[in-house]
Amino acid sequence: MAKNSNFYPVILAGGRGTRFWPLSRKKRAKQLLALDGKQTMIQQTVNRLLPLASTKQFWIVTNDDLRPAIVRQLPKLSGAQILAEPLGRNTAPAIGLAAFLLLHENPDAVIGMFPSDHVIADEDNYLSAIERGIEIAAAGDNIVVLGVRPNRAETGYGYIEVGELFRGDALRVRRFTEKPNAEKAATFVAAGNYFWNSGMFLWSAQTLADALREHLSNTATLLEEIAAAFGTKKFSSTFRRLYPKCENISIDYAVLEPRSAKGEMASRLFCLPADFGWNDLGSWTALHEHHTARSTPAEGNIINSAGVFTLNAQGNYVHAPGKFVAAVGVSDLVVVETEDALLITTRQHAQDVGKVVKHLDEKKLHRLT
């Protein structure tokens, strides 16, 4: 498997992490970077992609809290390759900035967008899928998403409805639906032609830049101005002054949904089925699922504590470091304790903790987020 000089992996690391409330950003930086094994998640993500790109082709977009740790963990990347957002503005500005930066560096650049909190079991199939995606993305005004066949009616993921075969096992995309309710998710799974949106995309820098100019024009103008200052003394001040003015929106809402509205044959959106043992460690529920698959704990309980007693308790996730935990007669709970907050929910509703963060923002209780 040869490295591709036109392929640039862009890894999004950090964000607000609302699905892991009540851990603050600094707590997440300390406790959640190494969710799976000895290497941190971002180190695993970079190492998985190294067969396809050299270290000088990687870009990381993160936040001020995580950047120092990431710089230490990825010593082969230069500091200039690790960008810290002055203010979190979601995935559209983050990946969009990378597109405008790379247009200056390489007009033939193909960007892969990769969240840093994914687990991949079959790395050979993973790399093969990305190679196929790069080929499609480089062939024109095409956008490729890696889709995961759903095994349950999950409400925390976006869904991709697919239509006709395009090339090999690639499928044309009919539409994207962001995080449906439980009833609609069950309908999608039963239909058989829906995939989970993995959050991994491939597109040329030109395609993405043009799509942002079309669908998010004000933000695109700001990102172009920031990118034009890269490598100069004005970059830091320009970045901090203009980036917070960008729209706070995901790439799914900003580009994918309006593009899919053009119709299956005109949108140039394609889904590659991802058959490589994918898990998104982006919520307490996903962490429970991942750890129980790896270690098969008694009664499916994952409990991080100083001591534990369980009786008639099944499928619980409890995070209470330094405390003795007794779980009696409860099932499928998520309980997360910190010194200033306590989360109690069910695994079914753990994706809703972002609504708690929204409430805290509205009440200006920023110390809790």
mmCIF file of C-alpha atoms in Angstrom:
data_model
loop_
_atom_site.group_PDB
_atom_site.id
_atom_site.type_symbol
_atom_site.label_atom_id
_atom_site.label_comp_id
_atom_site.label_asym_id
_atom_site.label_seq_id
_atom_site.Cartn_x
_atom_site.Cartn_y
_atom_site.Cartn_z
ATOM 1 C CA MET A 1 0.000 0.000 0.000
ATOM 2 C CA ALA A 2 1.731 3.156 -1.241
ATOM 3 C CA LYS A 3 1.594 6.632 0.209
ATOM 4 C CA ASN A 4 -0.399 9.138 -1.856
ATOM 5 C CA SER A 5 1.262 12.543 -2.177
ATOM 6 C CA ASN A 6 -2.114 14.197 -2.820
ATOM 7 C CA PHE A 7 -3.918 12.739 0.206
ATOM 8 C CA TYR A 8 -4.132 14.884 3.349
ATOM 9 C CA PRO A 9 -5.735 13.390 6.465
ATOM 10 C CA VAL A 10 -7.377 16.082 8.622
ATOM 11 C CA ILE A 11 -8.148 14.870 12.140
ATOM 12 C CA LEU A 12 -10.685 16.698 14.278
ATOM 13 C CA ALA A 13 -9.795 16.288 17.947
ATOM 14 C CA GLY A 14 -11.646 17.716 20.896
ATOM 15 C CA GLY A 15 -14.516 19.983 20.064
ATOM 16 C CA ARG A 16 -16.755 20.650 23.036
ATOM 17 C CA GLY A 17 -17.230 16.977 23.844
ATOM 18 C CA THR A 18 -20.809 17.587 25.017
ATOM 19 C CA ARG A 19 -21.615 13.887 24.873
ATOM 20 C CA PHE A 20 -19.123 13.329 27.715
ATOM 21 C CA TRP A 21 -20.634 15.849 30.137
ATOM 22 C CA PRO A 22 -20.135 16.264 33.119
ATOM 23 C CA LEU A 23 -16.381 15.983 32.485
ATOM 24 C CA SER A 24 -15.028 19.465 31.754
ATOM 25 C CA ARG A 25 -12.771 20.086 28.761
ATOM 26 C CA LYS A 26 -9.648 19.845 30.942
ATOM 27 C CA LYS A 27 -10.891 16.647 32.548
ATOM 28 C CA ARG A 28 -11.586 15.180 29.119
ATOM 29 C CA ALA A 29 -8.078 16.151 28.031
ATOM 30 C CA LYS A 30 -6.633 14.164 30.948
ATOM 31 C CA GLN A 31 -9.026 11.216 31.057
ATOM 32 C CA LEU A 32 -10.454 10.666 27.592
ATOM 33 C CA LEU A 33 -7.478 10.939 25.255
ATOM 34 C CA ALA A 34 -6.545 7.325 26.022
ATOM 35 C CA LEU A 35 -9.920 5.613 25.925
ATOM 36 C CA ASP A 36 -8.737 2.484 24.160
ATOM 37 C CA GLY A 37 -5.421 0.896 25.051
ATOM 38 C CA LYS A 38 -1.952 2.290 25.642
ATOM 39 C CA GLN A 39 -1.902 4.721 22.729
ATOM 40 C CA THR A 40 -4.175 7.733 22.839
ATOM 41 C CA MET A 41 -7.041 7.821 20.365
ATOM 42 C CA ILE A 42 -5.353 10.467 18.235
ATOM 43 C CA GLN A 43 -2.110 8.496 18.102
ATOM 44 C CA GLN A 44 -4.080 5.460 16.928
ATOM 45 C CA THR A 45 -5.865 7.533 14.288
ATOM 46 C CA VAL A 46 -2.603 8.927 12.890
ATOM 47 C CA ASN A 47 -0.836 5.551 12.941
ATOM 48 C CA ARG A 48 -3.711 3.870 11.103
ATOM 49 C CA LEU A 49 -3.417 6.382 8.260
ATOM 50 C CA LEU A 50 0.389 6.462 7.947
ATOM 51 C CA PRO A 51 0.428 3.790 5.181
ATOM 52 C CA LEU A 52 -1.443 6.293 2.974
ATOM 53 C CA ALA A 53 0.229 9.634 3.776
ATOM 54 C CA SER A 54 3.496 10.983 5.141
ATOM 55 C CA THR A 55 3.528 12.795 8.486
ATOM 56 C CA LYS A 56 3.991 16.172 6.753
ATOM 57 C CA GLN A 57 0.575 15.707 5.085
ATOM 58 C CA PHE A 58 -1.400 15.408 8.360
ATOM 59 C CA TRP A 59 -3.361 18.291 9.863
ATOM 60 C CA ILE A 60 -4.972 18.349 13.303
ATOM 61 C CA VAL A 61 -7.733 20.771 14.293
ATOM 62 C CA THR A 62 -8.317 20.879 18.054
ATOM 63 C CA ASN A 63 -8.787 23.342 20.931
ATOM 64 C CA ASP A 64 -6.470 25.205 23.303
ATOM 65 C CA ASP A 65 -6.978 22.677 26.118
ATOM 66 C CA LEU A 66 -5.938 19.662 24.059
ATOM 67 C CA ARG A 67 -3.273 21.177 21.803
ATOM 68 C CA PRO A 68 -0.316 20.943 24.253
ATOM 69 C CA ALA A 69 -1.018 17.250 24.899
ATOM 70 C CA ILE A 70 -1.412 16.526 21.177
ATOM 71 C CA VAL A 71 1.861 18.306 20.362
ATOM 72 C CA ARG A 72 3.592 16.013 22.883
ATOM 73 C CA GLN A 73 1.861 12.894 21.588
ATOM 74 C CA LEU A 74 2.612 13.597 17.908
ATOM 75 C CA PRO A 75 6.247 14.761 17.939
ATOM 76 C CA LYS A 76 6.753 14.003 14.234
ATOM 77 C CA LEU A 77 4.207 16.670 13.256
ATOM 78 C CA SER A 78 5.287 20.277 13.241
ATOM 79 C CA GLY A 79 3.480 22.740 15.485
ATOM 80 C CA ALA A 80 2.089 24.482 12.407
ATOM 81 C CA GLN A 81 0.185 21.302 11.512
ATOM 82 C CA ILE A 82 -1.754 21.361 14.805
ATOM 83 C CA LEU A 83 -4.295 24.186 14.786
ATOM 84 C CA ALA A 84 -6.210 25.228 17.902
ATOM 85 C CA GLU A 85 -9.553 26.881 17.251
ATOM 86 C CA PRO A 86 -9.892 30.199 19.106
ATOM 87 C CA LEU A 87 -13.530 29.239 19.682
ATOM 88 C CA GLY A 88 -15.253 25.964 18.850
ATOM 89 C CA ARG A 89 -17.365 26.468 15.715
ATOM 90 C CA ASN A 90 -18.270 22.844 14.876
ATOM 91 C CA THR A 91 -17.039 20.747 11.959
ATOM 92 C CA ALA A 92 -17.870 22.934 8.933
ATOM 93 C CA PRO A 93 -15.444 25.786 9.767
ATOM 94 C CA ALA A 94 -12.817 23.321 11.053
ATOM 95 C CA ILE A 95 -12.655 21.178 7.919
ATOM 96 C CA GLY A 96 -13.345 24.196 5.717
ATOM 97 C CA LEU A 97 -10.262 25.982 7.003
ATOM 98 C CA ALA A 98 -8.197 22.914 6.099
ATOM 99 C CA ALA A 99 -9.624 22.989 2.570
ATOM 100 C CA PHE A 100 -8.637 26.618 1.959
ATOM 101 C CA LEU A 101 -5.191 26.077 3.517
ATOM 102 C CA LEU A 102 -4.523 23.049 1.318
ATOM 103 C CA LEU A 103 -5.668 24.782 -1.857
ATOM 104 C CA HIS A 104 -2.671 27.082 -1.414
ATOM 105 C CA GLU A 105 -0.337 24.127 -0.840
ATOM 106 C CA ASN A 106 -1.557 21.626 -3.432
ATOM 107 C CA PRO A 107 -4.391 22.313 -5.914
ATOM 108 C CA ASP A 108 -4.806 18.532 -6.384
ATOM 109 C CA ALA A 109 -5.186 17.828 -2.664
ATOM 110 C CA VAL A 110 -7.751 15.241 -1.554
ATOM 111 C CA ILE A 111 -8.832 15.684 2.058
ATOM 112 C CA GLY A 112 -9.908 12.917 4.383
ATOM 113 C CA MET A 113 -11.868 14.111 7.423
ATOM 114 C CA PHE A 114 -11.428 11.817 10.445
ATOM 115 C CA PRO A 115 -12.718 12.258 13.999
ATOM 116 C CA SER A 116 -10.128 11.235 16.588
ATOM 117 C CA ASP A 117 -12.389 9.046 18.746
ATOM 118 C CA HIS A 118 -13.038 6.070 16.454
ATOM 119 C CA VAL A 119 -12.102 2.435 16.970
ATOM 120 C CA ILE A 120 -11.282 0.381 13.873
ATOM 121 C CA ALA A 121 -10.957 -3.405 14.215
ATOM 122 C CA ASP A 122 -9.917 -4.326 10.647
ATOM 123 C CA GLU A 123 -7.285 -1.822 9.537
ATOM 124 C CA ASP A 124 -6.606 -3.505 6.173
ATOM 125 C CA ASN A 125 -10.229 -3.141 5.071
ATOM 126 C CA TYR A 126 -10.244 0.381 6.510
ATOM 127 C CA LEU A 127 -7.276 1.448 4.381
ATOM 128 C CA SER A 128 -8.714 -0.246 1.291
ATOM 129 C CA ALA A 129 -11.996 1.655 1.719
ATOM 130 C CA ILE A 130 -10.145 4.952 2.070
ATOM 131 C CA GLU A 131 -8.089 4.230 -1.058
ATOM 132 C CA ARG A 132 -11.312 3.630 -3.004
ATOM 133 C CA GLY A 133 -12.733 6.828 -1.570
ATOM 134 C CA ILE A 134 -9.657 8.838 -2.558
ATOM 135 C CA GLU A 135 -9.990 7.577 -6.125
ATOM 136 C CA ILE A 136 -13.632 8.679 -6.347
ATOM 137 C CA ALA A 137 -12.975 12.036 -4.647
ATOM 138 C CA ALA A 138 -10.089 12.820 -6.990
ATOM 139 C CA ALA A 139 -12.133 12.018 -10.103
ATOM 140 C CA GLY A 140 -14.308 15.134 -10.045
ATOM 141 C CA ASP A 141 -16.721 17.193 -7.991
ATOM 142 C CA ASN A 142 -17.451 14.206 -5.749
ATOM 143 C CA ILE A 143 -18.002 13.786 -2.006
ATOM 144 C CA VAL A 144 -17.544 10.366 -0.401
ATOM 145 C CA VAL A 145 -18.810 9.303 3.020
ATOM 146 C CA LEU A 146 -17.946 6.036 4.743
ATOM 147 C CA GLY A 147 -21.215 4.490 5.882
ATOM 148 C CA VAL A 148 -21.678 1.867 8.605
ATOM 149 C CA ARG A 149 -24.514 -0.642 8.314
ATOM 150 C CA PRO A 150 -26.660 -0.146 11.463
ATOM 151 C CA ASN A 151 -27.234 -2.989 13.908
ATOM 152 C CA ARG A 152 -29.705 -1.111 16.106
ATOM 153 C CA ALA A 153 -32.030 1.915 16.022
ATOM 154 C CA GLU A 154 -29.414 4.367 17.310
ATOM 155 C CA THR A 155 -30.641 7.962 17.772
ATOM 156 C CA GLY A 156 -27.182 9.451 18.337
ATOM 157 C CA TYR A 157 -25.928 9.031 14.750
ATOM 158 C CA GLY A 158 -26.887 10.576 11.451
ATOM 159 C CA TYR A 159 -28.258 8.275 8.741
ATOM 160 C CA ILE A 160 -27.534 8.015 5.015
ATOM 161 C CA GLU A 161 -30.214 6.791 2.616
ATOM 162 C CA VAL A 162 -28.591 5.191 -0.434
ATOM 163 C CA GLY A 163 -29.838 4.447 -3.935
ATOM 164 C CA GLU A 164 -28.160 3.068 -7.061
ATOM 165 C CA LEU A 165 -24.738 1.461 -7.271
ATOM 166 C CA PHE A 166 -22.138 3.827 -8.686
ATOM 167 C CA ARG A 167 -18.735 2.155 -8.918
ATOM 168 C CA GLY A 168 -17.807 -1.160 -7.319
ATOM 169 C CA ASP A 169 -19.565 -1.161 -3.962
ATOM 170 C CA ALA A 170 -20.023 2.631 -3.857
ATOM 171 C CA LEU A 171 -23.649 3.762 -3.695
ATOM 172 C CA ARG A 172 -25.280 7.031 -4.669
ATOM 173 C CA VAL A 173 -26.620 9.009 -1.724
ATOM 174 C CA ARG A 174 -30.268 10.039 -1.717
ATOM 175 C CA ARG A 175 -30.300 12.058 1.504
ATOM 176 C CA PHE A 176 -28.788 12.599 4.920
ATOM 177 C CA THR A 177 -30.904 12.639 8.074
ATOM 178 C CA GLU A 178 -29.373 13.984 11.289
ATOM 179 C CA LYS A 179 -30.044 12.064 14.516
ATOM 180 C CA PRO A 180 -33.644 10.855 14.089
ATOM 181 C CA ASN A 181 -36.006 9.989 16.922
ATOM 182 C CA ALA A 182 -36.290 6.353 18.003
ATOM 183 C CA GLU A 183 -39.336 5.597 15.841
ATOM 184 C CA LYS A 184 -37.764 6.987 12.684
ATOM 185 C CA ALA A 185 -34.429 5.277 13.422
ATOM 186 C CA ALA A 186 -36.231 1.931 13.716
ATOM 187 C CA THR A 187 -37.895 2.567 10.342
ATOM 188 C CA PHE A 188 -34.525 3.305 8.744
ATOM 189 C CA VAL A 189 -32.944 0.128 10.095
ATOM 190 C CA ALA A 190 -35.890 -1.985 8.890
ATOM 191 C CA ALA A 191 -35.745 -0.430 5.397
ATOM 192 C CA GLY A 192 -32.287 -1.898 4.746
ATOM 193 C CA ASN A 193 -30.954 0.908 2.534
ATOM 194 C CA TYR A 194 -29.732 3.188 5.304
ATOM 195 C CA PHE A 195 -26.250 3.476 6.783
ATOM 196 C CA TRP A 196 -24.950 5.289 9.834
ATOM 197 C CA ASN A 197 -22.964 8.388 8.958
ATOM 198 C CA SER A 198 -19.495 7.552 10.330
ATOM 199 C CA GLY A 199 -18.332 11.183 10.143
ATOM 200 C CA MET A 200 -15.469 10.155 7.832
ATOM 201 C CA PHE A 201 -15.510 11.978 4.482
ATOM 202 C CA LEU A 202 -13.273 12.334 1.439
ATOM 203 C CA TRP A 203 -13.323 15.191 -1.068
ATOM 204 C CA SER A 204 -10.877 17.282 -3.016
ATOM 205 C CA ALA A 205 -9.921 20.566 -1.394
ATOM 206 C CA GLN A 206 -11.401 22.302 -4.438
ATOM 207 C CA THR A 207 -14.717 20.456 -4.133
ATOM 208 C CA LEU A 208 -15.079 21.298 -0.457
ATOM 209 C CA ALA A 209 -14.053 24.930 -0.906
ATOM 210 C CA ASP A 210 -16.563 25.353 -3.752
ATOM 211 C CA ALA A 211 -19.313 23.680 -1.704
ATOM 212 C CA LEU A 212 -18.683 26.045 1.217
ATOM 213 C CA ARG A 213 -18.727 29.057 -1.119
ATOM 214 C CA GLU A 214 -22.107 27.841 -2.402
ATOM 215 C CA HIS A 215 -23.801 26.819 0.837
ATOM 216 C CA LEU A 216 -21.955 28.782 3.568
ATOM 217 C CA SER A 217 -20.718 31.835 1.724
ATOM 218 C CA ASN A 218 -20.083 34.227 4.631
ATOM 219 C CA THR A 219 -18.057 31.659 6.538
ATOM 220 C CA ALA A 220 -16.181 30.668 3.368
ATOM 221 C CA THR A 221 -15.072 34.290 2.905
ATOM 222 C CA LEU A 222 -13.742 34.419 6.459
ATOM 223 C CA LEU A 223 -11.919 31.102 6.090
ATOM 224 C CA GLU A 224 -10.289 32.220 2.843
ATOM 225 C CA GLU A 225 -8.958 35.336 4.552
ATOM 226 C CA ILE A 226 -7.589 33.280 7.461
ATOM 227 C CA ALA A 227 -5.945 30.806 5.074
ATOM 228 C CA ALA A 228 -4.362 33.628 3.071
ATOM 229 C CA ALA A 229 -2.560 34.782 6.237
ATOM 230 C CA PHE A 230 -1.143 31.327 7.030
ATOM 231 C CA GLY A 231 2.636 31.342 7.273
ATOM 232 C CA THR A 232 2.785 35.080 7.989
ATOM 233 C CA LYS A 233 3.142 37.024 11.231
ATOM 234 C CA LYS A 234 -0.501 38.040 10.927
ATOM 235 C CA PHE A 235 -1.889 34.497 10.963
ATOM 236 C CA SER A 236 -2.446 34.133 14.717
ATOM 237 C CA SER A 237 -4.199 37.493 15.095
ATOM 238 C CA THR A 238 -6.236 36.984 11.917
ATOM 239 C CA PHE A 239 -7.268 33.488 13.054
ATOM 240 C CA ARG A 240 -8.369 34.726 16.487
ATOM 241 C CA ARG A 241 -10.181 37.744 15.091
ATOM 242 C CA LEU A 242 -12.098 36.114 12.247
ATOM 243 C CA TYR A 243 -12.684 32.484 13.178
ATOM 244 C CA PRO A 244 -15.201 33.221 15.977
ATOM 245 C CA LYS A 245 -17.288 35.052 13.344
ATOM 246 C CA CYS A 246 -17.734 31.800 11.399
ATOM 247 C CA GLU A 247 -21.111 30.099 11.621
ATOM 248 C CA ASN A 248 -21.321 27.432 14.341
ATOM 249 C CA ILE A 249 -22.541 24.544 12.188
ATOM 250 C CA SER A 250 -21.662 20.964 11.323
ATOM 251 C CA ILE A 251 -20.495 19.979 7.854
ATOM 252 C CA ASP A 252 -23.564 17.728 7.650
ATOM 253 C CA TYR A 253 -25.999 20.638 7.970
ATOM 254 C CA ALA A 254 -23.825 23.139 6.093
ATOM 255 C CA VAL A 255 -22.976 21.101 2.985
ATOM 256 C CA LEU A 256 -24.220 17.514 2.898
ATOM 257 C CA GLU A 257 -27.931 18.089 3.446
ATOM 258 C CA PRO A 258 -28.304 20.986 0.963
ATOM 259 C CA ARG A 259 -26.158 19.129 -1.555
ATOM 260 C CA SER A 260 -28.260 15.967 -1.235
ATOM 261 C CA ALA A 261 -31.351 18.087 -1.963
ATOM 262 C CA LYS A 262 -30.105 18.378 -5.554
ATOM 263 C CA GLY A 263 -31.166 14.782 -6.093
ATOM 264 C CA GLU A 264 -29.514 11.390 -6.213
ATOM 265 C CA MET A 265 -28.076 11.746 -9.720
ATOM 266 C CA ALA A 266 -26.999 15.407 -9.451
ATOM 267 C CA SER A 267 -25.560 15.692 -5.947
ATOM 268 C CA ARG A 268 -22.298 13.796 -6.629
ATOM 269 C CA LEU A 269 -22.566 12.290 -3.130
ATOM 270 C CA PHE A 270 -21.411 8.698 -2.694
ATOM 271 C CA CYS A 271 -21.445 6.238 0.199
ATOM 272 C CA LEU A 272 -18.827 3.519 0.642
ATOM 273 C CA PRO A 273 -20.016 0.751 3.003
ATOM 274 C CA ALA A 274 -17.559 0.506 5.895
ATOM 275 C CA ASP A 275 -17.022 -3.129 6.829
ATOM 276 C CA PHE A 276 -14.084 -2.793 9.181
ATOM 277 C CA GLY A 277 -15.363 -3.078 12.747
ATOM 278 C CA TRP A 278 -16.162 0.583 13.419
ATOM 279 C CA ASN A 279 -17.137 2.097 16.750
ATOM 280 C CA ASP A 280 -17.469 5.774 17.564
ATOM 281 C CA LEU A 281 -16.284 6.290 21.146
ATOM 282 C CA GLY A 282 -18.183 9.553 21.316
ATOM 283 C CA SER A 283 -20.628 8.862 24.122
ATOM 284 C CA TRP A 284 -20.943 7.010 27.417
ATOM 285 C CA THR A 285 -23.129 4.429 25.672
ATOM 286 C CA ALA A 286 -20.500 3.783 23.004
ATOM 287 C CA LEU A 287 -17.813 3.417 25.661
ATOM 288 C CA HIS A 288 -19.940 0.840 27.478
ATOM 289 C CA GLU A 289 -20.535 -1.077 24.261
ATOM 290 C CA HIS A 290 -16.847 -1.012 23.352
ATOM 291 C CA HIS A 291 -15.555 -2.140 26.741
ATOM 292 C CA THR A 292 -18.108 -4.935 27.155
ATOM 293 C CA ALA A 293 -17.192 -6.254 23.691
ATOM 294 C CA ARG A 294 -13.513 -6.367 24.672
ATOM 295 C CA SER A 295 -13.645 -7.665 28.223
ATOM 296 C CA THR A 296 -17.083 -9.305 28.769
ATOM 297 C CA PRO A 297 -17.454 -8.066 32.379
ATOM 298 C CA ALA A 298 -19.783 -9.770 34.821
ATOM 299 C CA GLU A 299 -23.398 -8.882 34.049
ATOM 300 C CA GLY A 300 -22.216 -6.259 31.544
ATOM 301 C CA ASN A 301 -21.343 -3.696 34.219
ATOM 302 C CA ILE A 302 -18.481 -1.249 33.532
ATOM 303 C CA ILE A 303 -17.642 0.489 36.808
ATOM 304 C CA ASN A 304 -14.693 2.834 37.314
ATOM 305 C CA SER A 305 -14.374 3.176 41.081
ATOM 306 C CA ALA A 306 -12.254 2.468 44.147
ATOM 307 C CA GLY A 307 -14.412 -0.535 45.066
ATOM 308 C CA VAL A 308 -17.627 -2.116 43.909
ATOM 309 C CA PHE A 309 -20.537 -4.282 45.022
ATOM 310 C CA THR A 310 -23.270 -5.378 42.616
ATOM 311 C CA LEU A 311 -26.496 -7.284 43.222
ATOM 312 C CA ASN A 312 -29.090 -7.909 40.501
ATOM 313 C CA ALA A 313 -27.443 -5.166 38.420
ATOM 314 C CA GLN A 314 -26.898 -5.485 34.677
ATOM 315 C CA GLY A 315 -25.529 -3.385 31.825
ATOM 316 C CA ASN A 316 -24.577 -0.297 33.845
ATOM 317 C CA TYR A 317 -21.813 2.239 33.182
ATOM 318 C CA VAL A 318 -20.603 4.006 36.330
ATOM 319 C CA HIS A 319 -17.722 6.517 36.451
ATOM 320 C CA ALA A 320 -16.927 7.457 40.047
ATOM 321 C CA PRO A 321 -13.141 7.421 40.537
ATOM 322 C CA GLY A 322 -12.051 7.187 44.168
ATOM 323 C CA LYS A 323 -15.515 6.194 45.408
ATOM 324 C CA PHE A 324 -16.988 2.880 46.512
ATOM 325 C CA VAL A 325 -19.920 2.030 44.243
ATOM 326 C CA ALA A 326 -22.851 -0.214 45.154
ATOM 327 C CA ALA A 327 -25.221 -1.025 42.286
ATOM 328 C CA VAL A 328 -28.309 -2.864 43.496
ATOM 329 C CA GLY A 329 -31.303 -3.794 41.383
ATOM 330 C CA VAL A 330 -30.577 -1.386 38.528
ATOM 331 C CA SER A 331 -30.064 -1.974 34.806
ATOM 332 C CA ASP A 332 -28.734 -0.012 31.830
ATOM 333 C CA LEU A 333 -27.875 3.103 33.837
ATOM 334 C CA VAL A 334 -25.144 5.648 33.110
ATOM 335 C CA VAL A 335 -23.877 7.395 36.234
ATOM 336 C CA VAL A 336 -20.968 9.842 36.025
ATOM 337 C CA GLU A 337 -19.764 11.744 39.071
ATOM 338 C CA THR A 338 -17.312 14.627 39.274
ATOM 339 C CA GLU A 339 -16.590 16.994 42.176
ATOM 340 C CA ASP A 340 -19.174 19.537 40.975
ATOM 341 C CA ALA A 341 -21.757 17.579 38.985
ATOM 342 C CA LEU A 342 -23.593 14.260 38.798
ATOM 343 C CA LEU A 343 -25.093 12.697 35.668
ATOM 344 C CA ILE A 344 -27.761 10.014 36.003
ATOM 345 C CA THR A 345 -29.331 8.718 32.807
ATOM 346 C CA THR A 346 -29.914 5.481 30.912
ATOM 347 C CA ARG A 347 -27.792 4.059 28.132
ATOM 348 C CA GLN A 348 -30.758 4.625 25.824
ATOM 349 C CA HIS A 349 -30.817 8.363 26.579
ATOM 350 C CA ALA A 350 -27.106 9.036 27.116
ATOM 351 C CA GLN A 351 -26.903 10.851 23.770
ATOM 352 C CA ASP A 352 -29.193 13.530 25.206
ATOM 353 C CA VAL A 353 -26.602 14.900 27.622
ATOM 354 C CA GLY A 354 -25.792 17.570 25.028
ATOM 355 C CA LYS A 355 -29.140 19.114 25.963
ATOM 356 C CA VAL A 356 -27.823 19.511 29.504
ATOM 357 C CA VAL A 357 -24.845 21.447 28.163
ATOM 358 C CA LYS A 358 -27.186 23.639 26.127
ATOM 359 C CA HIS A 359 -29.178 24.369 29.292
ATOM 360 C CA LEU A 360 -25.993 25.222 31.212
ATOM 361 C CA ASP A 361 -24.913 27.545 28.402
ATOM 362 C CA GLU A 362 -28.272 29.311 28.473
ATOM 363 C CA LYS A 363 -27.974 29.748 32.236
ATOM 364 C CA LYS A 364 -24.327 30.906 31.791
ATOM 365 C CA LEU A 365 -23.082 28.131 34.072
ATOM 366 C CA HIS A 366 -19.895 27.783 32.030
ATOM 367 C CA ARG A 367 -17.858 26.453 34.961
ATOM 368 C CA LEU A 368 -19.816 23.219 34.620
ATOM 369 C CA THR A 369 -18.985 22.723 30.945
#
